[in-house]
mmCIF file with all atom_site columns, C-alpha atoms in Angstrom:
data_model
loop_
_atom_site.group_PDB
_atom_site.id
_atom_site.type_symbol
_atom_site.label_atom_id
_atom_site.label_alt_id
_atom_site.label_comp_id
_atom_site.label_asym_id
_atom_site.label_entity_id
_atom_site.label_seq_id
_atom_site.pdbx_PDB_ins_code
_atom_site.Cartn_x
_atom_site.Cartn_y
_atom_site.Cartn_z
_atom_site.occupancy
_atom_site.B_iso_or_equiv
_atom_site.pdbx_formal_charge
_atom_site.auth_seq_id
_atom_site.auth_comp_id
_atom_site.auth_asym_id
_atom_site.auth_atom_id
_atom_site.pdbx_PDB_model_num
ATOM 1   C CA . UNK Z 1 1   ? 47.678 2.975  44.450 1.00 53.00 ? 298 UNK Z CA 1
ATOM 2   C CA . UNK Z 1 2   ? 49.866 2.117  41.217 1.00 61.00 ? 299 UNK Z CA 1
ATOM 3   C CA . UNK Z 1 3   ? 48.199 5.556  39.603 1.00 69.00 ? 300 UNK Z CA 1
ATOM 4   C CA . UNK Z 1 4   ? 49.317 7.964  42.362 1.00 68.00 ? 301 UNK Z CA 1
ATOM 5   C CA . UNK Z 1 5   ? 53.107 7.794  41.883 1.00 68.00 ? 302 UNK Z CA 1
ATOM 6   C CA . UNK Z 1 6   ? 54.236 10.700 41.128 1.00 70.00 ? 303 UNK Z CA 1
ATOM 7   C CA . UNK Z 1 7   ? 50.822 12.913 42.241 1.00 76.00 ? 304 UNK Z CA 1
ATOM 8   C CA . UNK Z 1 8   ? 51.974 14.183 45.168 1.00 84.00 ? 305 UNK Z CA 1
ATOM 9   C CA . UNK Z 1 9   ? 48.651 16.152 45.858 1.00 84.00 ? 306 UNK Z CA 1
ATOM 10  C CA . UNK Z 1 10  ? 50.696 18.948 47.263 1.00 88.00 ? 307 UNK Z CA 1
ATOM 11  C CA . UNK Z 1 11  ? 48.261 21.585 45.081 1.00 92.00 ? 308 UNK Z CA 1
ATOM 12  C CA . UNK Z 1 12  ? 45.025 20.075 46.138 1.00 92.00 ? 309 UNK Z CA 1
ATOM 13  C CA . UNK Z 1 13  ? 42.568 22.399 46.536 1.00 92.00 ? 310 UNK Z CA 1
ATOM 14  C CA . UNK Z 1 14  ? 44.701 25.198 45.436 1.00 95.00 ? 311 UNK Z CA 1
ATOM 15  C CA . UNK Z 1 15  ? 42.849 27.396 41.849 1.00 98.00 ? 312 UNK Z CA 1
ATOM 16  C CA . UNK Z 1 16  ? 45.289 27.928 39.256 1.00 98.00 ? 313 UNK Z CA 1
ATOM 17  C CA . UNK Z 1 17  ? 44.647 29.583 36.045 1.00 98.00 ? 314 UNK Z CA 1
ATOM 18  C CA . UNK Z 1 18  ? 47.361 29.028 32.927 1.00 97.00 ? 315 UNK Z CA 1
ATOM 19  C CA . UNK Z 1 19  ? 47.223 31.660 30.317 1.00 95.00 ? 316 UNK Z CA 1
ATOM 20  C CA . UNK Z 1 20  ? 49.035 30.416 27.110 1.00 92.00 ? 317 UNK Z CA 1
ATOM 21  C CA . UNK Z 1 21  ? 48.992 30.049 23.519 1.00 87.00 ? 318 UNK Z CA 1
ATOM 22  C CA . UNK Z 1 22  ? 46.781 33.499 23.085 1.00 87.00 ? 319 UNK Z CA 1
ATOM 23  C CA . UNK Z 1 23  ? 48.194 34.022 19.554 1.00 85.00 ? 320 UNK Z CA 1
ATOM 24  C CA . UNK Z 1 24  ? 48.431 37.509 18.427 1.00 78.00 ? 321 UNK Z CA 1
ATOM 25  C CA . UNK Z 1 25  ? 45.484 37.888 15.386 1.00 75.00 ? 322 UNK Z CA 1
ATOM 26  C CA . UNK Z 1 26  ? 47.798 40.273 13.516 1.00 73.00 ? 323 UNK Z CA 1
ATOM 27  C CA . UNK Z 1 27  ? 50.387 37.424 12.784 1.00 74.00 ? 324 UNK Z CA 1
ATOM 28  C CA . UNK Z 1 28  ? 50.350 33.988 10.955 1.00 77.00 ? 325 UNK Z CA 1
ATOM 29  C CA . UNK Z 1 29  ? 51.010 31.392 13.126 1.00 81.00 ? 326 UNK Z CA 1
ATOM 30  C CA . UNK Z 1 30  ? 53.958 29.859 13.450 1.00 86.00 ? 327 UNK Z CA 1
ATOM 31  C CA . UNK Z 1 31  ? 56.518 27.208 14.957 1.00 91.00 ? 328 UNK Z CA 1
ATOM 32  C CA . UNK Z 1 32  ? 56.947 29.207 18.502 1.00 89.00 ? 329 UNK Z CA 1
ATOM 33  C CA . UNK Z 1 33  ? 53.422 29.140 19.101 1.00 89.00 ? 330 UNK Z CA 1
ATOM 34  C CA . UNK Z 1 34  ? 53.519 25.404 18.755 1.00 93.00 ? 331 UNK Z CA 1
ATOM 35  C CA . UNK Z 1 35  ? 56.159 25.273 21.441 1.00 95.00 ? 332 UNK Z CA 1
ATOM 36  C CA . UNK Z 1 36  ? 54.023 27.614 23.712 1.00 93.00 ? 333 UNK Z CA 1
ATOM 37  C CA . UNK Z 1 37  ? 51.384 24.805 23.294 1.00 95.00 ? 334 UNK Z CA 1
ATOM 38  C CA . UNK Z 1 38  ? 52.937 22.273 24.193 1.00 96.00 ? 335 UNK Z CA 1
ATOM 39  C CA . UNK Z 1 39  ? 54.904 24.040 27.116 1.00 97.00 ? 336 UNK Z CA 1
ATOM 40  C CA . UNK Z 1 40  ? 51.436 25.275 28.443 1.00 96.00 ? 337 UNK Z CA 1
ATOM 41  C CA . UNK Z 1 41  ? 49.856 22.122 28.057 1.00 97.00 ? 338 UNK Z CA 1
ATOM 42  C CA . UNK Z 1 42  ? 52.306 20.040 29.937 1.00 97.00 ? 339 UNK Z CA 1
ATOM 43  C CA . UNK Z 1 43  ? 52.814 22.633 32.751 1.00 97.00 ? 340 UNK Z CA 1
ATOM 44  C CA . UNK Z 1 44  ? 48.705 22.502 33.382 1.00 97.00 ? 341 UNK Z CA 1
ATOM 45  C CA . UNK Z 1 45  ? 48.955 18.939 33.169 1.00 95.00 ? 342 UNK Z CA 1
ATOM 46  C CA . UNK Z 1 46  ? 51.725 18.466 35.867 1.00 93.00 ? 343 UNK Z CA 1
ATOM 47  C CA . UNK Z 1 47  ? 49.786 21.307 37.975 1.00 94.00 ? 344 UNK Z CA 1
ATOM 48  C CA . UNK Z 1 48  ? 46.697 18.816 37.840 1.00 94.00 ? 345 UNK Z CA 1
ATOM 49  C CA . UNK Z 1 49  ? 48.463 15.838 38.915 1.00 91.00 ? 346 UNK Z CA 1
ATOM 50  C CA . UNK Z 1 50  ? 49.410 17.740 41.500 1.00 92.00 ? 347 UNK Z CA 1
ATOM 51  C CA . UNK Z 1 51  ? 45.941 18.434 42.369 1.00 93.00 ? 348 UNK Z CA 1
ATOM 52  C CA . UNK Z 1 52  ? 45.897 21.818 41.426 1.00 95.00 ? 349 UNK Z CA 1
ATOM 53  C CA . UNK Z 1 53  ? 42.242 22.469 41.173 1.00 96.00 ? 350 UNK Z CA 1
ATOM 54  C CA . UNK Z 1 54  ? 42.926 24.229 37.119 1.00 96.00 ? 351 UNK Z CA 1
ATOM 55  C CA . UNK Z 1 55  ? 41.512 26.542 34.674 1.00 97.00 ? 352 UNK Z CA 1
ATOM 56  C CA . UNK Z 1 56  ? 43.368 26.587 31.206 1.00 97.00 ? 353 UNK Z CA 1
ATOM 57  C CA . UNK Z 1 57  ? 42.883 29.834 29.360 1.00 95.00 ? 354 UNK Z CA 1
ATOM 58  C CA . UNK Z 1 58  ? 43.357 31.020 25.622 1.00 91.00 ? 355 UNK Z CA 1
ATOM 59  C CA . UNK Z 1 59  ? 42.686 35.197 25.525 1.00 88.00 ? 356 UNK Z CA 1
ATOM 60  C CA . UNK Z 1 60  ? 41.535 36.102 21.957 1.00 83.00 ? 357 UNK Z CA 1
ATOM 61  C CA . UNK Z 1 61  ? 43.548 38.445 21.098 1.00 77.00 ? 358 UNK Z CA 1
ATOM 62  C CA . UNK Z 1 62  ? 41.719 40.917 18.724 1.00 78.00 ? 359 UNK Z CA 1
ATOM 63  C CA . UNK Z 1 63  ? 42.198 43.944 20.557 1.00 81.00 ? 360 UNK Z CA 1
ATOM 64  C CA . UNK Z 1 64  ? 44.770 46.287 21.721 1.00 84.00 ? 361 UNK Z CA 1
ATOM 65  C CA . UNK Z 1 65  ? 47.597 48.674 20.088 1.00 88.00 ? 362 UNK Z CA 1
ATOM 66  C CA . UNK Z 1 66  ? 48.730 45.881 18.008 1.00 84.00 ? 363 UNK Z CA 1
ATOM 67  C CA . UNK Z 1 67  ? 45.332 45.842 16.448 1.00 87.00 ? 364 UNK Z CA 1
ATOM 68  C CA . UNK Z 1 68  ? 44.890 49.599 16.259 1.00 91.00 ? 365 UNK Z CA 1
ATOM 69  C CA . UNK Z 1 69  ? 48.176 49.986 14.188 1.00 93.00 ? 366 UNK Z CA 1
ATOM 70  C CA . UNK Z 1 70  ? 47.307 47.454 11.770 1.00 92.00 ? 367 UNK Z CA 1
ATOM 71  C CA . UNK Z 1 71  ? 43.866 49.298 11.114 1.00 93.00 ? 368 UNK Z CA 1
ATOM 72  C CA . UNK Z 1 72  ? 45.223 52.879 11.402 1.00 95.00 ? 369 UNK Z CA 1
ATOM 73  C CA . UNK Z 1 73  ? 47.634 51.706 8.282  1.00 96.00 ? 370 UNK Z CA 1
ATOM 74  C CA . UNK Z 1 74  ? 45.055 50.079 6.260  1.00 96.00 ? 371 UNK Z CA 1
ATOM 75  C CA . UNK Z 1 75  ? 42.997 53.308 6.498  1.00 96.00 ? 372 UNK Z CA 1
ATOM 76  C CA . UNK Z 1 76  ? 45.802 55.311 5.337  1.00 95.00 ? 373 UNK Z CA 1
ATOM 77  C CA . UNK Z 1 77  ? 47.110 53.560 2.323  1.00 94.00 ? 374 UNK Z CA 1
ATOM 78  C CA . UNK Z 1 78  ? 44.787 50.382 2.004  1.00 95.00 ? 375 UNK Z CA 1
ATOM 79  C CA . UNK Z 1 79  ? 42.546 51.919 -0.750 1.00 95.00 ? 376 UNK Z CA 1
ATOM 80  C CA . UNK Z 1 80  ? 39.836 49.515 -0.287 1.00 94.00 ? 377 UNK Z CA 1
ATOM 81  C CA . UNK Z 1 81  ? 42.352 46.212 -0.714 1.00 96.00 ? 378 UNK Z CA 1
ATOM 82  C CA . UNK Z 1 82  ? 41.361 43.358 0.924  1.00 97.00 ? 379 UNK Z CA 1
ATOM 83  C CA . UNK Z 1 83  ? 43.014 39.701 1.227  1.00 95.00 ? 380 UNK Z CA 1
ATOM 84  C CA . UNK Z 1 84  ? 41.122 38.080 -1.835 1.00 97.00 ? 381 UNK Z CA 1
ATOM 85  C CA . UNK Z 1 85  ? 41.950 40.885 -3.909 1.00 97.00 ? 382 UNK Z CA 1
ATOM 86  C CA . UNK Z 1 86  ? 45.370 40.863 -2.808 1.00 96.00 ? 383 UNK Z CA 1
ATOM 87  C CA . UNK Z 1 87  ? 45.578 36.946 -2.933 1.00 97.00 ? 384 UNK Z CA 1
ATOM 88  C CA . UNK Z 1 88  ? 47.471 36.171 0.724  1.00 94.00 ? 385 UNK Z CA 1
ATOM 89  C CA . UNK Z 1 89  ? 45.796 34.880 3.360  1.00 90.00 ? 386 UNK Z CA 1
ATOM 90  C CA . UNK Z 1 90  ? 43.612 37.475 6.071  1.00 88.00 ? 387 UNK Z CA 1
ATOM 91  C CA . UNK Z 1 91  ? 46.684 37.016 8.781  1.00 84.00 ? 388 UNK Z CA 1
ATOM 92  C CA . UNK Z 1 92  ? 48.984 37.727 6.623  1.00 88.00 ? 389 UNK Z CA 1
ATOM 93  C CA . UNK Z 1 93  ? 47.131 40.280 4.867  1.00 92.00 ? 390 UNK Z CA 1
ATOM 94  C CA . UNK Z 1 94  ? 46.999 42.234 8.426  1.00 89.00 ? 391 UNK Z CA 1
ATOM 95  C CA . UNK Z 1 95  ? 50.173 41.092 9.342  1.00 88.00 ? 392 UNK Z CA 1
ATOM 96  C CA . UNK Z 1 96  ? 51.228 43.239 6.486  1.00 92.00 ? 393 UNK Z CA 1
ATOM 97  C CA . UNK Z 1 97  ? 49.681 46.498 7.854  1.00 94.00 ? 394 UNK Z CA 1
ATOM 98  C CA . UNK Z 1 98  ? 51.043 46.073 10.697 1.00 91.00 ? 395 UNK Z CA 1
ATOM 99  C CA . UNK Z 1 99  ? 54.965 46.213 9.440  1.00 93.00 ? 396 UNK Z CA 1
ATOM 100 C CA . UNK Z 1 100 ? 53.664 48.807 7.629  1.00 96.00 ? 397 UNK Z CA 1
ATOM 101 C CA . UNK Z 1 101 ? 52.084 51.221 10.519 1.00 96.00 ? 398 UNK Z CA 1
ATOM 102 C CA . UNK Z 1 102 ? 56.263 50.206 12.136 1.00 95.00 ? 399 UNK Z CA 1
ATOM 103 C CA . UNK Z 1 103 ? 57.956 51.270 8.917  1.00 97.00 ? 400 UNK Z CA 1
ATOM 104 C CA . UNK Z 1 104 ? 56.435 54.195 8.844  1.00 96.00 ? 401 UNK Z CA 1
ATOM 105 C CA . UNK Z 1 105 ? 56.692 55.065 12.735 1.00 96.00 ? 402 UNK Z CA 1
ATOM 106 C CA . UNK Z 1 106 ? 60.483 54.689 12.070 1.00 96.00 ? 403 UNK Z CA 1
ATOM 107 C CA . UNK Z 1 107 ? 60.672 56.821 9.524  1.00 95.00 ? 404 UNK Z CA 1
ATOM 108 C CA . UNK Z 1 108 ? 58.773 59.280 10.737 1.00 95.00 ? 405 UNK Z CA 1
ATOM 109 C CA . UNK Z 1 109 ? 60.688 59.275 14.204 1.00 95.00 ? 406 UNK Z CA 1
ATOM 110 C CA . UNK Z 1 110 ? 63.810 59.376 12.389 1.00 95.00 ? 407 UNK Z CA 1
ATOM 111 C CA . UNK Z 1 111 ? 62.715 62.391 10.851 1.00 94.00 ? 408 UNK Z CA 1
ATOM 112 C CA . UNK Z 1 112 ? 61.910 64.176 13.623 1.00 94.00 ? 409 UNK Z CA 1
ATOM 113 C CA . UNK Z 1 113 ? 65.027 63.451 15.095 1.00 93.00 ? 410 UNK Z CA 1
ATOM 114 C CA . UNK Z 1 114 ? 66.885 64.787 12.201 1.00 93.00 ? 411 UNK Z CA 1
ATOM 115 C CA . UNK Z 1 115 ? 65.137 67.908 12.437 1.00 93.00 ? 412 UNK Z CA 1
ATOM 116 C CA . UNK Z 1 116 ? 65.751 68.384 15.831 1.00 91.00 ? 413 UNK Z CA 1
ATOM 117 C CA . UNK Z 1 117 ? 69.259 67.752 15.841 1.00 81.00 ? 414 UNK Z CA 1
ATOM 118 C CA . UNK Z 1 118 ? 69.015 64.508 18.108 1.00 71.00 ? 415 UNK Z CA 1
#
């Protein structure tokens, strides 16, 4: 009928999982993840009309390295700070440790390499 055009049905009976958004908790969010939105949302919804048989997934993304650096360089130098007392929102407040635990990787790398003559 007039609703099938353009739903082929070519997927039908086919599962299809779409990861996306799955922002990264150490980060504020920004305009990209907007795009990755929308671009997620409009690929499951053509997948559908295809008769793709769909699961849309967001992983919360509170674990990992990216987590473990950020807490590894709070414990080091956050002397008990916290976002309220710091006045900045909590993802940017751990968004903070995180460029810190990379500064100080760099450094410390480049130091090493200095020593050893690389």
């Amino acid at each position: 009928g007039v609703f099938s055009f353009g739903r082929p049905g070519t997927l039908t009976g086919k599962k299809i999982m779409v990861e996306f958004s799955s922002p990264n908790t150490n980060k504020p969010l920004h305009l990209g993840h907007l795009r990755n939105d929308v671009l997620g949302e409009s690929v499951s919804r053509i997948l559908a009309a295809c008769g793709a048989d769909l699961r849309k997934v967001c992983i919360i993304n509170d674990r990992g390295i990216h987590i473990c650096k950020s807490m590894l360089a709070y414990l080091e130098q956050g002397q008990g700070r916290t976002p309220e007392s710091e006045g900045v929102k909590s993802d940017h407040f751990v968004g903070e440790w995180y460029v810190c635990f990379s500064k100080a990787l760099k450094n410390e790398t480049e130091e090493i390499a200095r020593n050893e003559g690389v």
